[in-house]
mmCIF file of C-alpha atoms and ligand atoms in Angstrom:
data_model
loop_
_atom_site.group_PDB
_atom_site.id
_atom_site.type_symbol
_atom_site.label_atom_id
_atom_site.label_comp_id
_atom_site.label_asym_id
_atom_site.label_seq_id
_atom_site.Cartn_x
_atom_site.Cartn_y
_atom_site.Cartn_z
ATOM 1 C CA MET A 1 97.708 125.302 85.165
ATOM 2 C CA SER A 2 99.696 123.582 81.753
ATOM 3 C CA GLN A 3 103.413 123.235 82.144
ATOM 4 C CA LYS A 4 106.209 122.147 79.898
ATOM 5 C CA PHE A 5 107.936 118.851 81.151
ATOM 6 C CA THR A 6 111.150 117.418 79.754
ATOM 7 C CA ILE A 7 111.884 113.556 80.569
ATOM 8 C CA LEU A 8 115.289 112.402 80.217
ATOM 9 C CA GLY A 9 115.294 108.720 79.793
ATOM 10 C CA GLY A 10 112.364 106.970 77.680
ATOM 11 C CA GLY A 11 112.212 103.583 79.208
ATOM 12 C CA ARG A 12 109.181 102.230 81.280
ATOM 13 C CA TRP A 13 109.624 104.755 84.279
ATOM 14 C CA GLY A 14 110.180 108.232 81.971
ATOM 15 C CA THR A 15 107.428 106.911 79.451
ATOM 16 C CA ALA A 16 104.969 106.369 82.869
ATOM 17 C CA LEU A 17 105.609 109.713 84.043
ATOM 18 C CA ALA A 18 105.194 111.059 80.621
ATOM 19 C CA SER A 19 101.763 109.545 80.136
ATOM 20 C CA HIS A 20 100.914 110.349 83.522
ATOM 21 C CA LEU A 21 102.064 114.290 83.062
ATOM 22 C CA SER A 22 100.259 114.371 79.443
ATOM 23 C CA ARG A 23 96.944 112.803 81.230
ATOM 24 C CA LEU A 24 96.980 115.828 83.240
ATOM 25 C CA GLY A 25 97.412 118.156 80.339
ATOM 26 C CA HIS A 26 101.006 119.126 80.476
ATOM 27 C CA GLU A 27 103.083 119.289 77.446
ATOM 28 C CA VAL A 28 106.012 116.903 77.361
ATOM 29 C CA LEU A 29 108.999 116.288 75.751
ATOM 30 C CA VAL A 30 111.001 112.478 76.062
ATOM 31 C CA TYR A 31 114.738 112.435 75.231
ATOM 32 C CA ASP A 32 115.954 109.093 74.721
ATOM 33 C CA LYS A 33 118.863 107.737 72.892
ATOM 34 C CA ASN A 34 117.067 104.720 71.301
ATOM 35 C CA PRO A 35 115.627 105.819 67.935
ATOM 36 C CA LYS A 36 112.718 102.665 68.228
ATOM 37 C CA VAL A 37 111.315 104.461 71.369
ATOM 38 C CA VAL A 38 111.374 107.923 70.036
ATOM 39 C CA GLU A 39 109.683 106.645 66.559
ATOM 40 C CA SER A 40 107.055 105.145 69.048
ATOM 41 C CA LEU A 41 106.698 107.820 71.332
ATOM 42 C CA ASN A 42 105.847 110.268 68.347
ATOM 43 C CA ALA A 43 103.600 107.920 66.863
ATOM 44 C CA GLY A 44 101.534 108.138 69.670
ATOM 45 C CA VAL A 45 102.155 104.681 70.722
ATOM 46 C CA ASN A 46 103.695 103.542 74.144
ATOM 47 C CA PRO A 47 106.394 101.226 73.374
ATOM 48 C CA TYR A 48 105.921 99.039 76.258
ATOM 49 C CA LEU A 49 102.481 98.760 76.485
ATOM 50 C CA GLU A 50 101.503 98.533 72.858
ATOM 51 C CA SER A 51 97.631 98.381 73.648
ATOM 52 C CA GLN A 52 98.182 102.172 75.099
ATOM 53 C CA SER A 53 97.872 104.746 72.801
ATOM 54 C CA LEU A 54 99.804 108.291 73.862
ATOM 55 C CA GLU A 55 98.702 111.866 72.845
ATOM 56 C CA ARG A 56 100.657 115.083 73.621
ATOM 57 C CA ILE A 57 104.146 113.342 74.340
ATOM 58 C CA ALA A 58 106.854 114.162 71.376
ATOM 59 C CA SER A 59 110.325 112.521 71.642
ATOM 60 C CA THR A 60 113.461 113.536 70.532
ATOM 61 C CA GLN A 61 117.095 112.169 70.634
ATOM 62 C CA ASP A 62 118.341 115.651 70.409
ATOM 63 C CA LEU A 63 119.659 116.392 73.894
ATOM 64 C CA LYS A 64 120.158 120.314 73.791
ATOM 65 C CA GLU A 65 116.015 120.574 72.229
ATOM 66 C CA ALA A 66 114.972 118.342 75.230
ATOM 67 C CA ILE A 67 116.985 120.603 77.548
ATOM 68 C CA ASP A 68 115.599 123.625 76.179
ATOM 69 C CA PHE A 69 112.172 122.763 75.751
ATOM 70 C CA SER A 70 111.139 123.164 79.491
ATOM 71 C CA GLN A 71 111.580 124.717 83.040
ATOM 72 C CA TYR A 72 110.904 121.462 84.691
ATOM 73 C CA LEU A 73 113.256 118.282 84.077
ATOM 74 C CA VAL A 74 112.377 114.850 84.883
ATOM 75 C CA VAL A 75 115.476 112.756 85.162
ATOM 76 C CA ALA A 76 114.241 108.855 84.576
ATOM 77 C CA LEU A 77 117.688 107.508 83.430
ATOM 78 C CA PRO A 78 119.559 104.163 84.636
ATOM 79 C CA VAL A 79 121.837 105.515 87.301
ATOM 80 C CA GLN A 80 124.530 104.473 85.842
ATOM 81 C CA ALA A 81 123.665 106.741 82.674
ATOM 82 C CA ILE A 82 122.963 109.848 84.228
ATOM 83 C CA ARG A 83 126.423 111.390 84.834
ATOM 84 C CA SER A 84 127.076 110.655 80.763
ATOM 85 C CA VAL A 85 124.243 112.274 79.944
ATOM 86 C CA LEU A 86 124.160 115.298 82.140
ATOM 87 C CA GLU A 87 128.012 115.723 81.038
ATOM 88 C CA LYS A 88 126.980 116.389 77.622
ATOM 89 C CA ALA A 89 124.257 118.513 78.613
ATOM 90 C CA GLU A 90 124.448 122.159 80.114
ATOM 91 C CA VAL A 91 122.006 122.284 82.370
ATOM 92 C CA ARG A 92 121.203 125.609 84.177
ATOM 93 C CA GLY A 93 118.770 127.600 86.183
ATOM 94 C CA LYS A 94 115.768 124.677 86.284
ATOM 95 C CA VAL A 95 113.707 122.879 88.216
ATOM 96 C CA ILE A 96 114.973 118.817 88.508
ATOM 97 C CA ILE A 97 113.080 115.864 89.585
ATOM 98 C CA SER A 98 114.998 112.694 90.056
ATOM 99 C CA ALA A 99 112.974 109.784 89.376
ATOM 100 C CA SER A 100 115.978 107.497 89.383
ATOM 101 C CA LYS A 101 116.738 104.838 92.093
ATOM 102 C CA GLY A 102 120.262 103.985 92.934
ATOM 103 C CA LEU A 103 123.633 104.947 94.107
ATOM 104 C CA GLU A 104 126.502 105.799 91.527
ATOM 105 C CA ILE A 105 129.231 103.132 91.757
ATOM 106 C CA GLY A 106 132.603 104.297 92.183
ATOM 107 C CA THR A 107 131.377 107.717 93.474
ATOM 108 C CA HIS A 108 128.456 106.253 95.964
ATOM 109 C CA LYS A 109 126.711 109.234 95.145
ATOM 110 C CA ARG A 110 122.927 109.279 95.596
ATOM 111 C CA VAL A 111 121.225 110.925 92.285
ATOM 112 C CA SER A 112 120.649 114.369 93.870
ATOM 113 C CA GLN A 113 124.523 114.630 94.249
ATOM 114 C CA ILE A 114 125.297 113.642 90.928
ATOM 115 C CA ILE A 115 122.828 116.467 89.677
ATOM 116 C CA GLU A 116 123.754 118.896 91.553
ATOM 117 C CA GLU A 117 127.516 118.437 90.562
ATOM 118 C CA LEU A 118 126.611 118.432 86.926
ATOM 119 C CA SER A 119 124.096 121.124 86.436
ATOM 120 C CA GLN A 120 124.146 124.868 87.758
ATOM 121 C CA ASP A 121 121.639 126.864 90.059
ATOM 122 C CA CYS A 122 119.008 124.216 89.983
ATOM 123 C CA GLN A 123 116.398 123.221 92.474
ATOM 124 C CA ILE A 124 116.630 119.454 92.910
ATOM 125 C CA PHE A 125 114.015 117.240 93.725
ATOM 126 C CA CYS A 126 113.233 113.271 94.462
ATOM 127 C CA LEU A 127 109.766 111.594 93.389
ATOM 128 C CA SER A 128 110.182 108.048 95.110
ATOM 129 C CA GLY A 129 107.850 105.703 96.624
ATOM 130 C CA PRO A 130 105.950 102.142 95.761
ATOM 131 C CA SER A 131 105.363 102.884 91.849
ATOM 132 C CA PHE A 132 105.635 100.025 89.511
ATOM 133 C CA ALA A 133 105.614 101.962 86.104
ATOM 134 C CA VAL A 134 103.289 99.486 84.381
ATOM 135 C CA GLU A 135 100.467 100.481 87.144
ATOM 136 C CA VAL A 136 101.005 104.198 86.677
ATOM 137 C CA MET A 137 100.870 104.148 82.755
ATOM 138 C CA LYS A 138 97.519 102.396 83.295
ATOM 139 C CA GLY A 139 96.209 105.442 85.943
ATOM 140 C CA LEU A 140 95.912 102.244 88.490
ATOM 141 C CA PRO A 141 96.185 104.442 92.127
ATOM 142 C CA THR A 142 99.469 104.925 93.322
ATOM 143 C CA ALA A 143 101.234 107.275 96.378
ATOM 144 C CA VAL A 144 104.819 108.931 96.163
ATOM 145 C CA VAL A 145 106.783 111.024 98.304
ATOM 146 C CA LEU A 146 108.516 114.206 96.728
ATOM 147 C CA ALA A 147 111.388 115.269 98.838
ATOM 148 C CA GLY A 148 113.730 118.503 98.632
ATOM 149 C CA GLN A 149 114.648 121.396 100.513
ATOM 150 C CA ASP A 150 112.660 124.084 99.572
ATOM 151 C CA MET A 151 108.813 123.388 100.485
ATOM 152 C CA GLU A 152 106.903 126.234 98.687
ATOM 153 C CA GLN A 153 108.775 124.932 95.489
ATOM 154 C CA ALA A 154 107.621 121.123 96.624
ATOM 155 C CA GLN A 155 103.935 122.035 96.885
ATOM 156 C CA ARG A 156 104.108 123.889 93.674
ATOM 157 C CA LEU A 157 105.403 120.998 91.995
ATOM 158 C CA ARG A 158 102.921 118.659 93.884
ATOM 159 C CA GLU A 159 99.986 120.526 92.744
ATOM 160 C CA LEU A 160 101.605 120.162 89.083
ATOM 161 C CA ILE A 161 102.073 116.721 89.186
ATOM 162 C CA SER A 162 99.265 115.263 91.416
ATOM 163 C CA SER A 163 95.930 113.730 90.340
ATOM 164 C CA PRO A 164 93.012 111.282 92.130
ATOM 165 C CA TYR A 165 95.296 108.443 91.051
ATOM 166 C CA PHE A 166 98.757 109.964 91.844
ATOM 167 C CA ARG A 167 98.929 111.017 95.257
ATOM 168 C CA VAL A 168 101.778 113.061 96.070
ATOM 169 C CA TYR A 169 103.189 113.344 99.578
ATOM 170 C CA LEU A 170 105.924 116.045 100.547
ATOM 171 C CA CYS A 171 109.250 115.036 102.477
ATOM 172 C CA ASP A 172 112.180 117.237 103.543
ATOM 173 C CA ASP A 173 114.698 114.542 104.185
ATOM 174 C CA ILE A 174 116.125 114.102 100.266
ATOM 175 C CA VAL A 175 118.758 112.191 101.894
ATOM 176 C CA GLY A 176 116.270 109.602 103.277
ATOM 177 C CA VAL A 177 113.898 109.411 100.090
ATOM 178 C CA GLU A 178 116.665 108.847 97.563
ATOM 179 C CA LEU A 179 118.419 106.288 100.008
ATOM 180 C CA GLY A 180 114.967 104.592 100.338
ATOM 181 C CA GLY A 181 114.481 103.917 96.873
ATOM 182 C CA ALA A 182 118.390 102.772 96.192
ATOM 183 C CA LEU A 183 118.576 100.722 99.124
ATOM 184 C CA LYS A 184 115.419 98.685 98.863
ATOM 185 C CA ASN A 185 116.521 97.500 95.637
ATOM 186 C CA VAL A 186 119.221 95.742 97.265
ATOM 187 C CA ILE A 187 117.033 93.988 100.010
ATOM 188 C CA ALA A 188 114.763 92.990 97.012
ATOM 189 C CA ILE A 189 117.300 90.934 95.283
ATOM 190 C CA ALA A 190 117.801 88.818 98.758
ATOM 191 C CA CYS A 191 114.152 88.366 99.096
ATOM 192 C CA GLY A 192 113.620 87.509 95.313
ATOM 193 C CA ILE A 193 116.758 84.696 96.030
ATOM 194 C CA SER A 194 115.227 83.742 98.833
ATOM 195 C CA ASP A 195 111.600 83.213 96.985
ATOM 196 C CA GLY A 196 113.952 81.465 93.967
ATOM 197 C CA LEU A 197 115.486 78.771 96.649
ATOM 198 C CA GLY A 198 111.875 77.915 97.763
ATOM 199 C CA TYR A 199 112.578 79.067 101.338
ATOM 200 C CA GLY A 200 109.027 80.096 101.777
ATOM 201 C CA HIS A 201 106.975 83.043 103.446
ATOM 202 C CA ASN A 202 108.643 83.300 106.962
ATOM 203 C CA ALA A 203 112.158 83.754 105.245
ATOM 204 C CA ARG A 204 111.226 86.468 102.749
ATOM 205 C CA ALA A 205 109.515 88.660 106.002
ATOM 206 C CA ALA A 206 112.627 87.936 108.012
ATOM 207 C CA LEU A 207 114.752 89.452 105.331
ATOM 208 C CA MET A 208 112.263 92.771 104.676
ATOM 209 C CA THR A 209 112.541 93.249 108.354
ATOM 210 C CA ARG A 210 116.111 92.486 108.775
ATOM 211 C CA GLY A 211 116.793 94.378 105.393
ATOM 212 C CA LEU A 212 114.534 97.501 106.836
ATOM 213 C CA ALA A 213 116.887 97.626 109.640
ATOM 214 C CA GLU A 214 119.938 97.273 107.479
ATOM 215 C CA MET A 215 118.427 100.121 105.265
ATOM 216 C CA VAL A 216 118.205 102.090 108.309
ATOM 217 C CA ARG A 217 121.557 101.617 109.819
ATOM 218 C CA ILE A 218 122.997 102.663 106.611
ATOM 219 C CA GLY A 219 120.947 105.721 105.843
ATOM 220 C CA VAL A 220 121.215 107.356 109.501
ATOM 221 C CA GLN A 221 125.093 106.511 109.103
ATOM 222 C CA LEU A 222 124.586 108.780 105.705
ATOM 223 C CA GLY A 223 122.666 111.928 107.199
ATOM 224 C CA ALA A 224 118.959 110.311 106.438
ATOM 225 C CA LYS A 225 116.436 110.531 108.909
ATOM 226 C CA ARG A 226 115.251 107.163 110.723
ATOM 227 C CA ASP A 227 111.670 107.728 110.190
ATOM 228 C CA THR A 228 111.904 108.668 106.397
ATOM 229 C CA PHE A 229 112.485 104.685 106.164
ATOM 230 C CA TYR A 230 109.115 104.077 107.304
ATOM 231 C CA GLY A 231 107.310 106.333 104.808
ATOM 232 C CA LEU A 232 106.741 105.489 101.103
ATOM 233 C CA SER A 233 110.049 105.558 99.725
ATOM 234 C CA GLY A 234 111.559 103.165 102.166
ATOM 235 C CA MET A 235 109.333 100.459 103.723
ATOM 236 C CA GLY A 236 106.361 101.364 101.235
ATOM 237 C CA ASP A 237 108.768 100.415 98.548
ATOM 238 C CA LEU A 238 110.244 97.759 99.938
ATOM 239 C CA PHE A 239 107.156 95.588 100.479
ATOM 240 C CA LEU A 240 106.151 96.550 97.056
ATOM 241 C CA THR A 241 109.472 95.379 95.442
ATOM 242 C CA ALA A 242 110.470 92.479 97.517
ATOM 243 C CA SER A 243 106.921 91.037 97.190
ATOM 244 C CA SER A 244 105.764 91.191 93.416
ATOM 245 C CA ASP A 245 106.538 89.351 90.400
ATOM 246 C CA LEU A 246 106.563 92.736 88.380
ATOM 247 C CA SER A 247 109.806 93.856 90.163
ATOM 248 C CA ARG A 248 112.876 93.637 88.056
ATOM 249 C CA ASN A 249 115.637 93.595 91.466
ATOM 250 C CA ARG A 250 113.228 90.358 92.676
ATOM 251 C CA THR A 251 113.078 88.598 89.345
ATOM 252 C CA PHE A 252 116.981 89.217 89.416
ATOM 253 C CA GLY A 253 117.207 87.245 92.419
ATOM 254 C CA TYR A 254 114.588 84.873 91.712
ATOM 255 C CA LEU A 255 116.150 83.991 88.627
ATOM 256 C CA ILE A 256 119.773 83.384 90.766
ATOM 257 C CA GLY A 257 117.572 81.409 93.489
ATOM 258 C CA GLN A 258 116.667 79.313 90.946
ATOM 259 C CA GLY A 259 120.808 78.271 89.735
ATOM 260 C CA LEU A 260 120.922 81.222 87.113
ATOM 261 C CA SER A 261 124.288 83.147 87.091
ATOM 262 C CA ALA A 262 124.019 87.220 87.602
ATOM 263 C CA GLU A 263 124.638 87.435 83.802
ATOM 264 C CA ARG A 264 122.667 85.312 82.734
ATOM 265 C CA ALA A 265 119.695 86.816 85.318
ATOM 266 C CA LEU A 266 120.772 89.940 83.802
ATOM 267 C CA GLU A 267 120.345 88.997 80.495
ATOM 268 C CA ARG A 268 117.108 87.476 80.458
ATOM 269 C CA ILE A 269 115.559 90.330 82.728
ATOM 270 C CA GLY A 270 116.736 92.690 79.833
ATOM 271 C CA GLN A 271 115.805 95.817 81.529
ATOM 272 C CA VAL A 272 117.588 97.901 84.306
ATOM 273 C CA VAL A 273 118.266 95.858 87.646
ATOM 274 C CA GLU A 274 119.174 99.196 89.813
ATOM 275 C CA GLY A 275 120.024 96.877 92.547
ATOM 276 C CA TYR A 276 122.677 95.042 90.809
ATOM 277 C CA HIS A 277 124.933 97.960 90.801
ATOM 278 C CA THR A 278 123.518 99.275 94.392
ATOM 279 C CA VAL A 279 124.908 96.312 96.126
ATOM 280 C CA LYS A 280 128.527 97.393 94.517
ATOM 281 C CA ALA A 281 128.191 101.021 96.448
ATOM 282 C CA VAL A 282 126.633 99.746 99.384
ATOM 283 C CA LYS A 283 129.557 97.110 99.701
ATOM 284 C CA GLU A 284 132.495 99.856 99.610
ATOM 285 C CA LEU A 285 130.362 102.366 101.609
ATOM 286 C CA SER A 286 129.601 100.055 104.543
ATOM 287 C CA ASP A 287 133.261 98.914 104.461
ATOM 288 C CA ASN A 288 134.693 102.602 104.621
ATOM 289 C CA LEU A 289 132.282 103.863 107.466
ATOM 290 C CA GLN A 290 132.308 100.137 109.105
ATOM 291 C CA ILE A 291 128.567 99.894 108.880
ATOM 292 C CA TYR A 292 126.967 96.661 109.871
ATOM 293 C CA ALA A 293 125.556 95.449 106.591
ATOM 294 C CA PRO A 294 125.674 91.583 106.441
ATOM 295 C CA ILE A 295 122.819 91.202 103.804
ATOM 296 C CA SER A 296 124.381 93.825 101.366
ATOM 297 C CA GLN A 297 127.879 92.437 101.915
ATOM 298 C CA ALA A 298 126.252 88.749 101.557
ATOM 299 C CA LEU A 299 125.132 89.936 98.320
ATOM 300 C CA TYR A 300 128.233 91.655 97.253
ATOM 301 C CA SER A 301 130.282 88.383 97.698
ATOM 302 C CA LEU A 302 127.751 86.547 96.004
ATOM 303 C CA LEU A 303 127.667 88.813 92.651
ATOM 304 C CA PHE A 304 130.934 90.087 92.439
ATOM 305 C CA GLU A 305 133.241 87.585 94.382
ATOM 306 C CA GLY A 306 131.833 84.524 92.794
ATOM 307 C CA LYS A 307 131.136 82.838 96.289
ATOM 308 C CA PRO A 308 128.967 79.758 95.985
ATOM 309 C CA LEU A 309 125.317 80.561 97.254
ATOM 310 C CA GLU A 310 125.333 77.751 99.696
ATOM 311 C CA GLU A 311 128.659 79.143 101.277
ATOM 312 C CA VAL A 312 126.775 82.549 101.348
ATOM 313 C CA LEU A 313 123.877 81.725 103.081
ATOM 314 C CA LYS A 314 125.793 79.575 105.462
ATOM 315 C CA ASP A 315 127.558 82.437 106.399
ATOM 316 C CA LEU A 316 124.529 84.540 106.316
ATOM 317 C CA LEU A 317 122.132 82.056 108.790
ATOM 318 C CA LEU A 318 125.215 81.060 111.032
ATOM 319 C CA ARG A 319 126.730 84.176 111.308
ATOM 320 C CA PRO A 320 127.082 85.296 115.787
ATOM 321 C CA SER A 321 123.788 86.283 116.560
ATOM 322 C CA LEU A 322 122.928 89.758 118.208
ATOM 323 C CA SER A 323 125.590 91.912 117.924
ATOM 324 C CA PRO A 324 124.695 94.946 119.720
ATOM 325 C CA TYR A 325 124.178 96.978 116.195
ATOM 326 C CA GLU A 326 121.864 94.060 115.648
ATOM 327 C CA SER A 327 119.598 95.348 118.071
ATOM 328 C CA LEU A 328 117.348 97.489 116.010
HETATM 329 N N1 NDP B 1 110.027 100.731 86.008
HETATM 330 C C1 NDP B 1 109.854 101.012 86.859
HETATM 331 O O1 NDP B 1 108.585 100.609 87.279
HETATM 332 C C2 NDP B 1 110.330 102.145 87.897
HETATM 333 C C3 NDP B 1 111.444 102.571 87.499
HETATM 334 N N2 NDP B 1 112.195 103.317 88.354
HETATM 335 C C4 NDP B 1 113.632 103.909 88.058
HETATM 336 O O2 NDP B 1 113.580 104.641 86.896
HETATM 337 C C5 NDP B 1 114.841 104.347 86.500
HETATM 338 C C6 NDP B 1 115.028 104.070 84.953
HETATM 339 O O3 NDP B 1 114.120 102.546 84.834
HETATM 340 P P1 NDP B 1 113.341 102.137 83.709
HETATM 341 O O4 NDP B 1 112.695 103.414 83.006
HETATM 342 O O5 NDP B 1 112.429 101.402 84.348
HETATM 343 O O6 NDP B 1 114.464 101.711 82.784
HETATM 344 P P2 NDP B 1 114.489 100.496 81.279
HETATM 345 O O7 NDP B 1 115.225 99.354 81.325
HETATM 346 O O8 NDP B 1 112.699 100.756 81.107
HETATM 347 O O9 NDP B 1 114.528 101.891 80.458
HETATM 348 C C7 NDP B 1 115.711 102.090 80.595
HETATM 349 C C8 NDP B 1 116.240 103.395 79.605
HETATM 350 O O10 NDP B 1 117.396 104.234 79.513
HETATM 351 C C9 NDP B 1 117.858 103.875 78.145
HETATM 352 N N3 NDP B 1 119.600 104.696 78.558
HETATM 353 C C10 NDP B 1 120.332 103.654 78.855
HETATM 354 N N4 NDP B 1 121.663 103.972 79.237
HETATM 355 C C11 NDP B 1 121.520 105.188 78.733
HETATM 356 C C12 NDP B 1 122.177 106.498 78.301
HETATM 357 N N5 NDP B 1 123.409 106.254 78.293
HETATM 358 N N6 NDP B 1 121.512 107.506 77.573
HETATM 359 C C13 NDP B 1 120.392 107.476 77.391
HETATM 360 N N7 NDP B 1 119.704 106.578 77.437
HETATM 361 C C14 NDP B 1 119.789 105.386 77.948
HETATM 362 C C15 NDP B 1 117.663 102.681 77.913
HETATM 363 O O11 NDP B 1 118.178 102.810 76.292
HETATM 364 P P3 NDP B 1 118.139 101.376 75.977
HETATM 365 O O12 NDP B 1 117.238 100.429 75.689
HETATM 366 O O13 NDP B 1 118.316 101.445 74.572
HETATM 367 O O14 NDP B 1 119.411 100.923 76.195
HETATM 368 C C16 NDP B 1 116.252 102.575 78.269
HETATM 369 O O15 NDP B 1 115.512 103.440 77.224
HETATM 370 C C17 NDP B 1 115.616 103.472 87.405
HETATM 371 O O16 NDP B 1 116.581 103.773 88.239
HETATM 372 C C18 NDP B 1 114.486 102.865 87.997
HETATM 373 O O17 NDP B 1 115.076 102.514 89.171
HETATM 374 C C19 NDP B 1 111.525 104.200 89.432
HETATM 375 C C20 NDP B 1 110.432 104.013 89.660
HETATM 376 C C21 NDP B 1 109.775 102.752 88.998
HETATM 377 O O1 13P B 2 111.271 100.865 92.079
HETATM 378 C C1 13P B 2 110.511 100.620 91.228
HETATM 379 C C2 13P B 2 108.972 100.313 91.504
HETATM 380 O O2 13P B 2 108.811 101.041 92.766
HETATM 381 C C3 13P B 2 110.611 99.344 90.560
HETATM 382 O O3 13P B 2 111.282 98.434 90.869
HETATM 383 P P1 13P B 2 112.003 97.601 89.809
HETATM 384 O O4 13P B 2 113.099 98.065 89.270
HETATM 385 O O5 13P B 2 112.459 96.213 90.582
HETATM 386 O O6 13P B 2 111.125 96.840 88.853
#
């Protein structure tokens, strides 16, 4: 059955999801602050893939109009922008799907926690997993996971958003699914640095494996189920992001490995690099909760404390091996 969907955020991911939902016959309204994006969507042209025409996607800069438009709200904004947008919106009684991946700096909150704080009487779900926007825009086969507490509502949502090329699995561990999507970006930056330095495939495989162990340690401490990290939103998205040129997080790391400063690398990419912010939140969380997170800690000292890359690598590679906590 056709429904109305509001998408908050007309970036690449918001536009890809809008395109997917409209192909399924839903009526979609995208909210974005950028007039050029709004204009392009209203003209039926994908702002990021100009060869693709888009039908049935309307767009607005009017947040109230967007919120009032539908019962179903998809949040696809950069994580650090979500609070400021939701503070301006009165969100009440909606079914909300968070599609953003990261932790909020300062509060260390997951996206569903930010949404919960700033909305009333809403049911909140998280959509995550290995899903590059450009491939979803093109309708290439993709599998994702939808997590939430109310499995009946999740099942209804799955029926609304699934297609043969967009396969949706369900999960009741929203904490694990959100943390999988947020933490894999940090490890993807580390893998990018290793690739940029020319360290080779062995090093990248080691970082991905030890990175996954680090994600599990952090996640379990924060209340996630261990097994969730071995599914689409943890391992699945880590494999994708840490090994593909399409990833902004990996590319960010790659450019740093090639000698660029973090500022220059961010400038060059010109899109959201969520892992850069999440590193900060993870560093504070792991300090506060005494979680052993050597890769995230090393990235923090490189990106935010100005420690030279050679020293960071030396510390990481020469740190005492096999502490009891490292056996996972
Ligand atoms: N791209 C992908 O493949 C995927 C992305 N995601 C997640 O989706 C989220 C969004 O990423 P993505 O769409 O790729 O990012 P993009 O960089 O493509 O776009 C971000 C968009 O958010 C807008 N924006 C920034 N700040 C604000 C604000 N304060 N108020 C309103 N709009 C704002 C930007 O506008 P402007 O350009 O004017 O600044 C831009 O249109 C991230 O959390 C990402 O991890 C998840 C799965 C896949
Ligand atoms: O999360 C993503 C794919 O699942 C997108 O990753 P990047 O933000 O690194 O491009």
